[in-house]
Amino acid sequence: MDTLLKTHNKLEFVHPLHGLSEKVSNWNSSKQELRCGLRKSYRTGRVKARSSALLELVPETKKENLEFELPLYDPSKGLVVDLAVVGGGPAGLAVAQQVSEAGLSVCSIDPSPKLIWPNNYGVWVDEFEAMDLLDCLDTTWSGAVVFIDEHSKKDLDRPYGRVNRKQLKSKMLQKCISNGVKFHQAKVNNVIHEEDKSLLVCSDGVTIQATVVLDATGFSRCLVQYDKPYNPGYQVAYGILAEVEEHPFDVDKMVFMDWRDSHLRNSPQLKERNSKIPTFLYAMPFSSNRIFLEETSLVARPGLPMKDIQERMVARLKHLGIKVKSIEEDEHCVIPMGGPLPVLPQRVVGIGGTAGMVHPSTGYMVARTLAAAPIVANAIVQYLGSGRSISGNELSAEVWKDLWPIQRRRQREFFCFGMSILLKLDLNATRRLEIMGKGTIPLVKMINNLIQDRD
């Protein structure tokens, strides 16, 4: 789940009325391997449920590819492309699309360029509308609700929608193809930099030459370099798209956060763990018997074990009277939040998770990467088309400067402070902040006000 910024040419750390990530590792790269033990899996294929064995349900693996004829990069020509984008997620494709629209040559490199992105993503409808992406929503709700405890809740009067992953990728690929983007199906094993170009050595033995290299591989940090210890917080979630006998939620509203814990009254150990590091339910009801359910830990260091989160979900569903008949999809999400920025500047340009762009106190990702895409694209077009002689290092430094100016880096420091606050909150503290109007959703606004006052 995530929300997209309305503005296309301005990247901010402020995201109204939102509190979670969209589960991001595959937004930036559909197949790059994750390091640091991070893992995102996605399984599809309807599996019949036994009443007492939800956690034993493992849907059959199913990968769906788009039926596109992609124009392929021809290594025999030995051409130097203006931009090589490593990673074929929305961030990478957005930059490829925008740079190619300016008439520059682009090659998109990904091991599975036609694979449909997995996982369920939610957005605020008005923000997708501002980006001309309403046709990429398959379900919408009139608003959302936050359950603070058994006696209080907040209604969010703002339409919400689920992204049609197939349609979104199809739309972006089609624009890239129309603009002349070439594709190469492989992983990038290494990059060698020369004065005015870089050589990308791929897993199939092909070497691609490019003036600018963009790493859009997500948390794999395939090419972008870091020089500081990596100690982020982690957002962890487990979700299922399921057919159920029934559920208690209003089908006209999605459940943004459900912090209630009455389902743990008969499980003292789970209740104790939840009181210290709480999880909440995020739910998108599509009908009276089809629903997406996801149990989520907002942020913890170290991250909560997936098994713990699954146990809490099972207890919650049983308490709510939700009997799962079958599971269409399930997903495991582990998202690093905060941590250091990459070395600034450096020869390879980054975007998304590989560039430290996950929101440190909420986990926002899609909004940030799509908002950053025009910043990166415009900078590349500007400096490549300036007509002045500029080295590869100088060009990359200018792009990094536009992506991470001093003001934005200062904002990130404040939001890392926000994450440090969230790491200390137990369930009762989280609820008190919600009741006061300064909980996980308004926290973003609160810290941004501090930044504005400081400036």
Protein backbone atom coordinates (compact mmCIF):
# COMPACT_ATOMS: atom_id res chain seq x y z
CA MET A 1 0.00 0.00 0.00
CA ASP A 2 1.20 3.46 -0.75
CA THR A 3 0.12 6.85 -1.93
CA LEU A 4 1.43 8.83 -4.85
CA LEU A 5 2.31 12.50 -4.68
CA LYS A 6 0.23 14.94 -6.70
CA THR A 7 3.27 16.88 -7.82
CA HIS A 8 5.45 15.46 -10.58
CA ASN A 9 8.36 17.87 -10.34
CA LYS A 10 8.83 18.20 -6.62
CA LEU A 11 9.93 15.49 -4.22
CA GLU A 12 8.81 16.02 -0.64
CA PHE A 13 8.84 13.97 2.54
CA VAL A 14 5.28 14.94 3.39
CA HIS A 15 2.56 12.42 2.66
CA PRO A 16 -0.94 13.36 3.86
CA LEU A 17 -3.00 10.89 5.82
CA HIS A 18 -0.82 7.90 5.29
CA GLY A 19 1.15 5.53 7.40
CA LEU A 20 2.51 2.56 5.56
CA SER A 21 4.55 1.26 2.73
CA GLU A 22 3.28 -0.34 -0.39
CA LYS A 23 5.61 -3.26 0.02
CA VAL A 24 8.29 -2.15 -2.21
CA SER A 25 11.05 -4.43 -3.19
CA ASN A 26 9.53 -5.26 -6.56
CA TRP A 27 8.56 -1.70 -7.49
CA ASN A 28 12.16 -0.97 -8.33
CA SER A 29 13.27 -4.31 -9.72
CA SER A 30 11.17 -7.28 -10.62
CA LYS A 31 13.88 -9.86 -10.08
CA GLN A 32 17.09 -8.51 -8.58
CA GLU A 33 18.24 -10.60 -5.60
CA LEU A 34 18.00 -9.00 -2.19
CA ARG A 35 20.91 -8.78 0.22
CA CYS A 36 21.12 -8.48 3.99
CA GLY A 37 18.64 -11.34 4.41
CA LEU A 38 15.78 -9.29 2.98
CA ARG A 39 13.11 -11.27 1.30
CA LYS A 40 9.89 -10.67 -0.58
CA SER A 41 7.89 -13.57 -1.86
CA TYR A 42 4.62 -13.75 -3.70
CA ARG A 43 2.56 -16.81 -4.45
CA THR A 44 -0.63 -17.23 -6.40
CA GLY A 45 -2.94 -20.07 -7.25
CA ARG A 46 -6.18 -20.80 -5.39
CA VAL A 47 -5.65 -23.25 -2.52
CA LYS A 48 -8.52 -24.68 -0.50
CA ALA A 49 -8.36 -23.87 3.18
CA ARG A 50 -8.77 -26.22 6.09
CA SER A 51 -10.53 -24.52 8.99
CA SER A 52 -7.63 -24.79 11.46
CA ALA A 53 -4.62 -24.63 9.14
CA LEU A 54 -4.43 -21.14 7.66
CA LEU A 55 -0.68 -20.90 8.17
CA GLU A 56 -0.17 -24.17 6.32
CA LEU A 57 -1.76 -22.80 3.16
CA VAL A 58 0.88 -22.13 0.55
CA PRO A 59 -0.58 -21.13 -2.82
CA GLU A 60 1.08 -22.56 -5.88
CA THR A 61 3.72 -20.33 -7.38
CA LYS A 62 2.44 -18.55 -10.45
CA LYS A 63 4.31 -15.94 -12.45
CA GLU A 64 2.43 -14.01 -15.11
CA ASN A 65 4.15 -12.24 -17.97
CA LEU A 66 2.78 -9.56 -20.25
CA GLU A 67 2.35 -10.39 -23.91
CA PHE A 68 4.61 -7.71 -25.33
CA GLU A 69 7.11 -7.81 -28.15
CA LEU A 70 9.94 -5.81 -26.63
CA PRO A 71 12.46 -4.13 -28.92
CA LEU A 72 15.78 -5.63 -27.90
CA TYR A 73 19.16 -3.99 -27.46
CA ASP A 74 21.60 -5.09 -30.18
CA PRO A 75 25.08 -5.48 -28.65
CA SER A 76 26.63 -6.14 -32.06
CA LYS A 77 26.28 -2.46 -32.98
CA GLY A 78 28.51 -1.38 -30.11
CA LEU A 79 26.47 1.78 -29.55
CA VAL A 80 26.81 3.90 -26.43
CA VAL A 81 23.32 4.64 -25.12
CA ASP A 82 22.64 7.86 -23.26
CA LEU A 83 21.08 6.05 -20.29
CA ALA A 84 21.14 2.46 -19.03
CA VAL A 85 18.45 1.74 -16.44
CA VAL A 86 19.16 -1.31 -14.27
CA GLY A 87 15.84 -2.59 -12.86
CA GLY A 88 12.46 -2.69 -14.60
CA GLY A 89 10.10 -1.58 -11.85
CA PRO A 90 7.90 1.52 -12.00
CA ALA A 91 10.72 3.83 -10.91
CA GLY A 92 13.10 2.55 -13.56
CA LEU A 93 10.46 2.50 -16.29
CA ALA A 94 9.26 5.99 -15.35
CA VAL A 95 12.76 7.44 -15.77
CA ALA A 96 13.30 5.46 -18.98
CA GLN A 97 10.03 6.75 -20.37
CA GLN A 98 10.71 10.39 -19.52
CA VAL A 99 14.32 10.44 -20.72
CA SER A 100 13.39 8.72 -23.99
CA GLU A 101 10.59 11.22 -24.54
CA ALA A 102 13.30 13.87 -24.81
CA GLY A 103 14.85 11.99 -27.71
CA LEU A 104 17.72 10.37 -25.81
CA SER A 105 18.63 6.70 -26.24
CA VAL A 106 17.73 4.40 -23.34
CA CYS A 107 18.31 0.73 -22.55
CA SER A 108 16.31 -0.97 -19.78
CA ILE A 109 18.06 -3.99 -18.24
CA ASP A 110 16.07 -6.49 -16.16
CA PRO A 111 16.11 -10.30 -15.85
CA SER A 112 12.30 -10.47 -16.22
CA PRO A 113 11.21 -7.36 -18.14
CA LYS A 114 7.70 -8.64 -18.90
CA LEU A 115 6.91 -10.08 -15.46
CA ILE A 116 3.87 -8.45 -13.84
CA TRP A 117 4.78 -6.82 -10.54
CA PRO A 118 3.50 -8.80 -7.55
CA ASN A 119 1.74 -7.70 -4.37
CA ASN A 120 -1.28 -5.53 -3.70
CA TYR A 121 -0.78 -1.77 -3.80
CA GLY A 122 -3.20 0.86 -2.54
CA VAL A 123 -3.26 4.58 -3.36
CA TRP A 124 -5.38 7.64 -2.73
CA VAL A 125 -7.59 8.06 -5.80
CA ASP A 126 -7.01 11.81 -6.21
CA GLU A 127 -3.27 11.28 -6.40
CA PHE A 128 -3.53 8.69 -9.15
CA GLU A 129 -5.94 11.01 -10.92
CA ALA A 130 -3.36 13.81 -10.81
CA MET A 131 -0.86 11.48 -12.47
CA ASP A 132 -3.32 10.42 -15.19
CA LEU A 133 -3.40 6.87 -13.86
CA LEU A 134 -7.06 6.38 -12.96
CA ASP A 135 -7.27 3.69 -15.61
CA CYS A 136 -4.73 1.72 -13.53
CA LEU A 137 -7.12 1.26 -10.58
CA ASP A 138 -9.32 -1.84 -10.52
CA THR A 139 -11.21 -1.16 -7.27
CA THR A 140 -12.02 2.03 -5.34
CA TRP A 141 -13.54 2.77 -1.94
CA SER A 142 -15.30 5.96 -0.85
CA GLY A 143 -12.97 6.37 2.13
CA ALA A 144 -10.96 4.59 4.80
CA VAL A 145 -11.19 3.91 8.51
CA VAL A 146 -8.67 3.66 11.37
CA PHE A 147 -9.68 1.61 14.42
CA ILE A 148 -7.76 2.98 17.42
CA ASP A 149 -9.23 0.58 19.99
CA GLU A 150 -12.51 -1.23 20.67
CA HIS A 151 -14.31 2.05 21.42
CA SER A 152 -12.89 4.65 19.05
CA LYS A 153 -12.09 5.03 15.38
CA LYS A 154 -11.26 7.66 12.77
CA ASP A 155 -12.94 7.98 9.40
CA LEU A 156 -10.77 9.22 6.55
CA ASP A 157 -13.03 10.93 4.03
CA ARG A 158 -10.85 10.35 1.00
CA PRO A 159 -11.39 7.81 -1.79
CA TYR A 160 -8.88 4.97 -1.89
CA GLY A 161 -8.06 2.50 -4.65
CA ARG A 162 -6.16 -0.64 -5.49
CA VAL A 163 -3.66 -0.58 -8.33
CA ASN A 164 -4.22 -2.83 -11.31
CA ARG A 165 -0.64 -4.08 -11.55
CA LYS A 166 -1.02 -5.53 -15.04
CA GLN A 167 -2.53 -2.35 -16.43
CA LEU A 168 0.06 -0.08 -14.80
CA LYS A 169 3.02 -2.02 -16.16
CA SER A 170 1.38 -2.36 -19.58
CA LYS A 171 0.85 1.38 -19.77
CA MET A 172 4.42 2.20 -18.79
CA LEU A 173 5.94 -0.41 -21.11
CA GLN A 174 3.87 0.78 -24.03
CA LYS A 175 5.07 4.35 -23.57
CA CYS A 176 8.68 3.18 -23.33
CA ILE A 177 8.32 1.13 -26.52
CA SER A 178 6.72 4.07 -28.34
CA ASN A 179 9.65 6.27 -27.32
CA GLY A 180 12.22 3.83 -28.68
CA VAL A 181 13.52 2.32 -25.42
CA LYS A 182 15.48 -0.89 -25.97
CA PHE A 183 15.36 -3.82 -23.55
CA HIS A 184 17.92 -6.38 -22.44
CA GLN A 185 16.93 -9.45 -20.40
CA ALA A 186 19.75 -10.11 -17.94
CA LYS A 187 21.21 -9.18 -14.59
CA VAL A 188 24.06 -6.72 -14.28
CA ASN A 189 27.03 -8.32 -12.56
CA ASN A 190 29.45 -5.41 -12.65
CA VAL A 191 30.02 -1.90 -13.97
CA ILE A 192 33.32 -0.46 -15.18
CA HIS A 193 33.61 3.31 -15.39
CA GLU A 194 35.64 5.22 -17.93
CA GLU A 195 35.98 8.99 -18.30
CA ASP A 196 32.96 9.56 -20.53
CA LYS A 197 31.05 6.27 -20.38
CA SER A 198 30.40 3.16 -18.29
CA LEU A 199 30.45 -0.50 -19.28
CA LEU A 200 27.78 -2.74 -17.74
CA VAL A 201 28.79 -6.39 -17.70
CA CYS A 202 25.68 -8.57 -17.79
CA SER A 203 25.07 -12.12 -16.62
CA ASP A 204 24.72 -13.34 -20.22
CA GLY A 205 28.16 -12.04 -21.17
CA VAL A 206 26.87 -8.97 -22.99
CA THR A 207 28.48 -5.61 -22.19
CA ILE A 208 26.31 -2.50 -22.56
CA GLN A 209 27.92 0.91 -22.87
CA ALA A 210 26.14 3.96 -21.45
CA THR A 211 26.88 7.58 -20.67
CA VAL A 212 24.73 7.47 -17.50
CA VAL A 213 23.86 4.43 -15.37
CA LEU A 214 20.75 4.42 -13.16
CA ASP A 215 20.44 1.78 -10.42
CA ALA A 216 16.73 1.10 -9.86
CA THR A 217 17.11 -2.35 -8.31
CA GLY A 218 15.50 -1.59 -4.97
CA PHE A 219 17.04 -2.94 -1.78
CA SER A 220 19.50 -5.15 -3.60
CA ARG A 221 21.63 -1.99 -3.99
CA CYS A 222 23.11 -3.67 -7.01
CA LEU A 223 25.46 -0.90 -8.11
CA VAL A 224 25.08 2.09 -5.77
CA GLN A 225 27.76 2.19 -3.06
CA TYR A 226 27.36 2.78 0.68
CA ASP A 227 30.19 3.55 3.09
CA LYS A 228 28.42 3.56 6.47
CA PRO A 229 27.07 0.73 8.66
CA TYR A 230 23.55 -0.31 7.68
CA ASN A 231 21.24 -0.47 10.69
CA PRO A 232 17.69 0.36 9.58
CA GLY A 233 14.36 -0.32 11.20
CA TYR A 234 12.19 -2.88 9.46
CA GLN A 235 8.56 -2.86 8.41
CA VAL A 236 7.30 -6.44 8.19
CA ALA A 237 3.95 -7.63 6.88
CA TYR A 238 2.12 -10.76 5.85
CA GLY A 239 -0.90 -10.56 3.56
CA ILE A 240 -3.42 -12.79 1.84
CA LEU A 241 -5.97 -12.22 -0.90
CA ALA A 242 -8.67 -14.62 0.14
CA GLU A 243 -12.16 -15.91 -0.43
CA VAL A 244 -13.97 -15.98 2.92
CA GLU A 245 -17.38 -17.06 4.12
CA GLU A 246 -17.99 -13.51 5.35
CA HIS A 247 -16.24 -10.56 7.03
CA PRO A 248 -17.45 -7.72 9.29
CA PHE A 249 -16.13 -4.76 7.26
CA ASP A 250 -18.01 -2.17 5.21
CA VAL A 251 -17.33 -2.93 1.54
CA ASP A 252 -17.49 0.80 0.75
CA LYS A 253 -14.48 1.58 2.96
CA MET A 254 -11.04 0.08 3.24
CA VAL A 255 -9.47 -0.53 6.65
CA PHE A 256 -6.36 1.62 6.78
CA MET A 257 -5.23 0.56 10.25
CA ASP A 258 -6.90 -1.61 12.88
CA TRP A 259 -5.00 -1.34 16.18
CA ARG A 260 -7.58 -3.29 18.21
CA ASP A 261 -6.18 -6.15 20.29
CA SER A 262 -9.26 -7.84 21.75
CA HIS A 263 -8.42 -10.85 19.60
CA LEU A 264 -5.43 -11.55 21.84
CA ARG A 265 -7.26 -11.74 25.18
CA ASN A 266 -7.01 -15.52 25.25
CA SER A 267 -3.38 -15.54 24.14
CA PRO A 268 -1.35 -13.98 26.99
CA GLN A 269 2.02 -14.38 25.29
CA LEU A 270 0.86 -12.90 21.99
CA LYS A 271 -0.91 -10.08 23.83
CA GLU A 272 2.25 -9.26 25.77
CA ARG A 273 4.37 -9.19 22.62
CA ASN A 274 1.79 -7.08 20.83
CA SER A 275 1.62 -4.61 23.70
CA LYS A 276 5.35 -3.98 23.30
CA ILE A 277 5.63 -4.06 19.50
CA PRO A 278 2.11 -3.70 18.09
CA THR A 279 0.83 -4.81 14.71
CA PHE A 280 -2.29 -3.66 12.91
CA LEU A 281 -4.58 -5.01 10.22
CA TYR A 282 -4.80 -3.41 6.78
CA ALA A 283 -7.77 -4.65 4.76
CA MET A 284 -9.27 -4.07 1.32
CA PRO A 285 -12.77 -5.61 1.07
CA PHE A 286 -13.68 -6.22 -2.58
CA SER A 287 -17.01 -7.89 -1.82
CA SER A 288 -18.79 -9.61 1.03
CA ASN A 289 -16.64 -12.72 0.57
CA ARG A 290 -13.43 -11.56 -1.15
CA ILE A 291 -10.90 -9.47 0.75
CA PHE A 292 -7.22 -8.62 1.03
CA LEU A 293 -5.97 -8.89 4.63
CA GLU A 294 -2.52 -7.86 5.82
CA GLU A 295 -1.06 -7.87 9.33
CA THR A 296 1.70 -5.28 9.60
CA SER A 297 4.41 -4.13 11.99
CA LEU A 298 4.96 -0.44 11.19
CA VAL A 299 8.61 -0.38 12.23
CA ALA A 300 10.82 -2.32 14.63
CA ARG A 301 14.52 -2.97 15.13
CA PRO A 302 15.10 -5.83 14.70
CA GLY A 303 12.05 -6.58 12.59
CA LEU A 304 9.34 -8.86 13.94
CA PRO A 305 9.59 -12.51 12.89
CA MET A 306 7.17 -13.37 10.09
CA LYS A 307 5.85 -16.29 12.12
CA ASP A 308 4.87 -13.92 14.95
CA ILE A 309 2.95 -11.71 12.54
CA GLN A 310 1.20 -14.70 10.98
CA GLU A 311 0.14 -15.95 14.42
CA ARG A 312 -1.33 -12.55 15.24
CA MET A 313 -3.24 -12.56 11.96
CA VAL A 314 -4.70 -16.00 12.61
CA ALA A 315 -5.87 -14.92 16.08
CA ARG A 316 -7.38 -11.72 14.66
CA LEU A 317 -9.28 -13.48 11.87
CA LYS A 318 -10.66 -16.07 14.28
CA HIS A 319 -11.85 -13.33 16.65
CA LEU A 320 -13.48 -11.41 13.79
CA GLY A 321 -15.26 -14.55 12.62
CA ILE A 322 -13.45 -14.55 9.27
CA LYS A 323 -13.27 -18.11 7.95
CA VAL A 324 -10.94 -18.43 4.98
CA LYS A 325 -12.21 -20.74 2.26
CA SER A 326 -9.31 -20.32 -0.14
CA ILE A 327 -6.29 -18.10 -0.76
CA GLU A 328 -5.59 -16.60 -4.19
CA GLU A 329 -2.32 -14.87 -3.28
CA ASP A 330 -0.09 -14.43 -0.28
CA GLU A 331 2.86 -12.11 0.24
CA HIS A 332 5.74 -11.70 2.68
CA CYS A 333 7.18 -8.20 2.95
CA VAL A 334 10.32 -6.97 4.73
CA ILE A 335 11.13 -3.29 4.16
CA PRO A 336 14.21 -1.53 5.56
CA MET A 337 13.43 1.97 6.84
CA GLY A 338 15.94 4.70 7.58
CA GLY A 339 19.61 3.83 7.62
CA PRO A 340 22.34 5.85 5.92
CA LEU A 341 22.20 7.53 2.56
CA PRO A 342 24.49 6.18 -0.16
CA VAL A 343 27.81 7.85 -0.92
CA LEU A 344 27.00 11.29 -2.34
CA PRO A 345 27.90 11.85 -5.07
CA GLN A 346 29.03 8.75 -6.95
CA ARG A 347 29.24 7.70 -10.57
CA VAL A 348 26.12 5.49 -10.61
CA VAL A 349 22.86 7.38 -10.09
CA GLY A 350 20.21 5.75 -7.89
CA ILE A 351 16.47 5.97 -7.36
CA GLY A 352 14.09 4.34 -4.88
CA GLY A 353 15.32 1.91 -2.25
CA THR A 354 18.84 1.79 -3.65
CA ALA A 355 19.09 5.58 -3.17
CA GLY A 356 17.85 5.62 0.43
CA MET A 357 14.44 6.98 -0.55
CA VAL A 358 12.18 4.87 1.68
CA HIS A 359 10.46 7.21 4.11
CA PRO A 360 12.30 6.67 7.42
CA SER A 361 9.23 6.93 9.64
CA THR A 362 6.43 5.50 7.47
CA GLY A 363 7.97 3.30 4.80
CA TYR A 364 6.54 5.30 1.88
CA MET A 365 8.10 4.17 -1.35
CA VAL A 366 6.01 4.30 -4.52
CA ALA A 367 5.13 7.95 -3.97
CA ARG A 368 8.72 8.86 -3.40
CA THR A 369 10.15 7.00 -6.37
CA LEU A 370 7.54 8.18 -8.86
CA ALA A 371 7.90 11.73 -7.57
CA ALA A 372 11.66 11.41 -7.96
CA ALA A 373 11.49 10.03 -11.51
CA PRO A 374 11.00 13.41 -13.24
CA ILE A 375 13.70 14.96 -11.06
CA VAL A 376 16.22 12.34 -12.17
CA ALA A 377 14.99 12.33 -15.77
CA ASN A 378 15.02 16.12 -16.12
CA ALA A 379 18.51 16.35 -14.67
CA ILE A 380 19.85 13.70 -17.05
CA VAL A 381 18.22 15.36 -20.06
CA GLN A 382 19.43 18.79 -19.00
CA TYR A 383 23.07 17.84 -18.53
CA LEU A 384 23.32 15.47 -21.51
CA GLY A 385 21.68 18.03 -23.75
CA SER A 386 23.56 21.05 -22.48
CA GLY A 387 26.09 20.89 -25.30
CA ARG A 388 28.96 21.49 -22.91
CA SER A 389 31.73 19.01 -22.28
CA ILE A 390 31.10 17.23 -18.99
CA SER A 391 32.70 14.09 -17.58
CA GLY A 392 30.71 11.10 -16.35
CA ASN A 393 31.57 11.89 -12.74
CA GLU A 394 30.53 15.53 -13.10
CA LEU A 395 27.24 14.61 -14.76
CA SER A 396 26.34 12.06 -12.07
CA ALA A 397 27.25 14.56 -9.33
CA GLU A 398 24.81 17.07 -10.79
CA VAL A 399 22.00 14.49 -10.92
CA TRP A 400 22.65 13.41 -7.31
CA LYS A 401 22.61 17.07 -6.28
CA ASP A 402 19.14 17.48 -7.77
CA LEU A 403 17.89 14.26 -6.18
CA TRP A 404 19.32 14.90 -2.71
CA PRO A 405 19.73 18.67 -2.19
CA ILE A 406 20.66 19.90 1.27
CA GLN A 407 17.06 20.75 2.21
CA ARG A 408 15.80 17.28 1.36
CA ARG A 409 18.66 15.67 3.25
CA ARG A 410 17.79 17.78 6.30
CA GLN A 411 14.17 16.65 6.00
CA ARG A 412 15.30 13.06 5.93
CA GLU A 413 17.25 13.57 9.15
CA PHE A 414 14.08 14.81 10.84
CA PHE A 415 12.14 11.80 9.64
CA CYS A 416 14.84 9.47 10.88
CA PHE A 417 14.18 11.17 14.22
CA GLY A 418 10.50 10.37 13.69
CA MET A 419 11.39 6.72 13.15
CA SER A 420 13.37 6.70 16.40
CA ILE A 421 10.19 7.87 18.16
CA LEU A 422 8.07 5.16 16.55
CA LEU A 423 10.61 2.52 17.58
CA LYS A 424 9.96 3.41 21.23
CA LEU A 425 6.14 3.39 21.11
CA ASP A 426 4.22 0.48 22.60
CA LEU A 427 0.55 -0.13 21.78
CA ASN A 428 -0.85 2.21 24.45
CA ALA A 429 1.50 5.04 23.44
CA THR A 430 0.52 4.61 19.80
CA ARG A 431 -3.15 4.81 20.72
CA ARG A 432 -2.65 7.90 22.87
CA LEU A 433 -0.97 9.67 19.98
CA GLU A 434 -3.77 8.64 17.64
CA ILE A 435 -6.41 9.97 20.04
CA MET A 436 -4.49 13.23 20.42
CA GLY A 437 -4.40 13.59 16.67
CA LYS A 438 -0.63 13.14 16.56
CA GLY A 439 -0.35 9.46 15.79
CA THR A 440 1.40 7.58 13.04
CA ILE A 441 -0.61 9.25 10.28
CA PRO A 442 -0.25 12.94 11.40
CA LEU A 443 3.33 12.33 12.60
CA VAL A 444 4.60 13.09 9.11
CA LYS A 445 2.86 16.48 9.13
CA MET A 446 4.04 17.25 12.64
CA ILE A 447 7.70 16.70 11.82
CA ASN A 448 7.38 18.63 8.57
CA ASN A 449 6.03 21.60 10.54
CA LEU A 450 9.17 21.45 12.66
CA ILE A 451 11.24 21.61 9.51
CA GLN A 452 9.30 24.61 8.20
CA ASP A 453 9.57 26.42 11.52
CA ARG A 454 13.29 25.73 11.61
CA ASP A 455 13.73 27.18 8.12
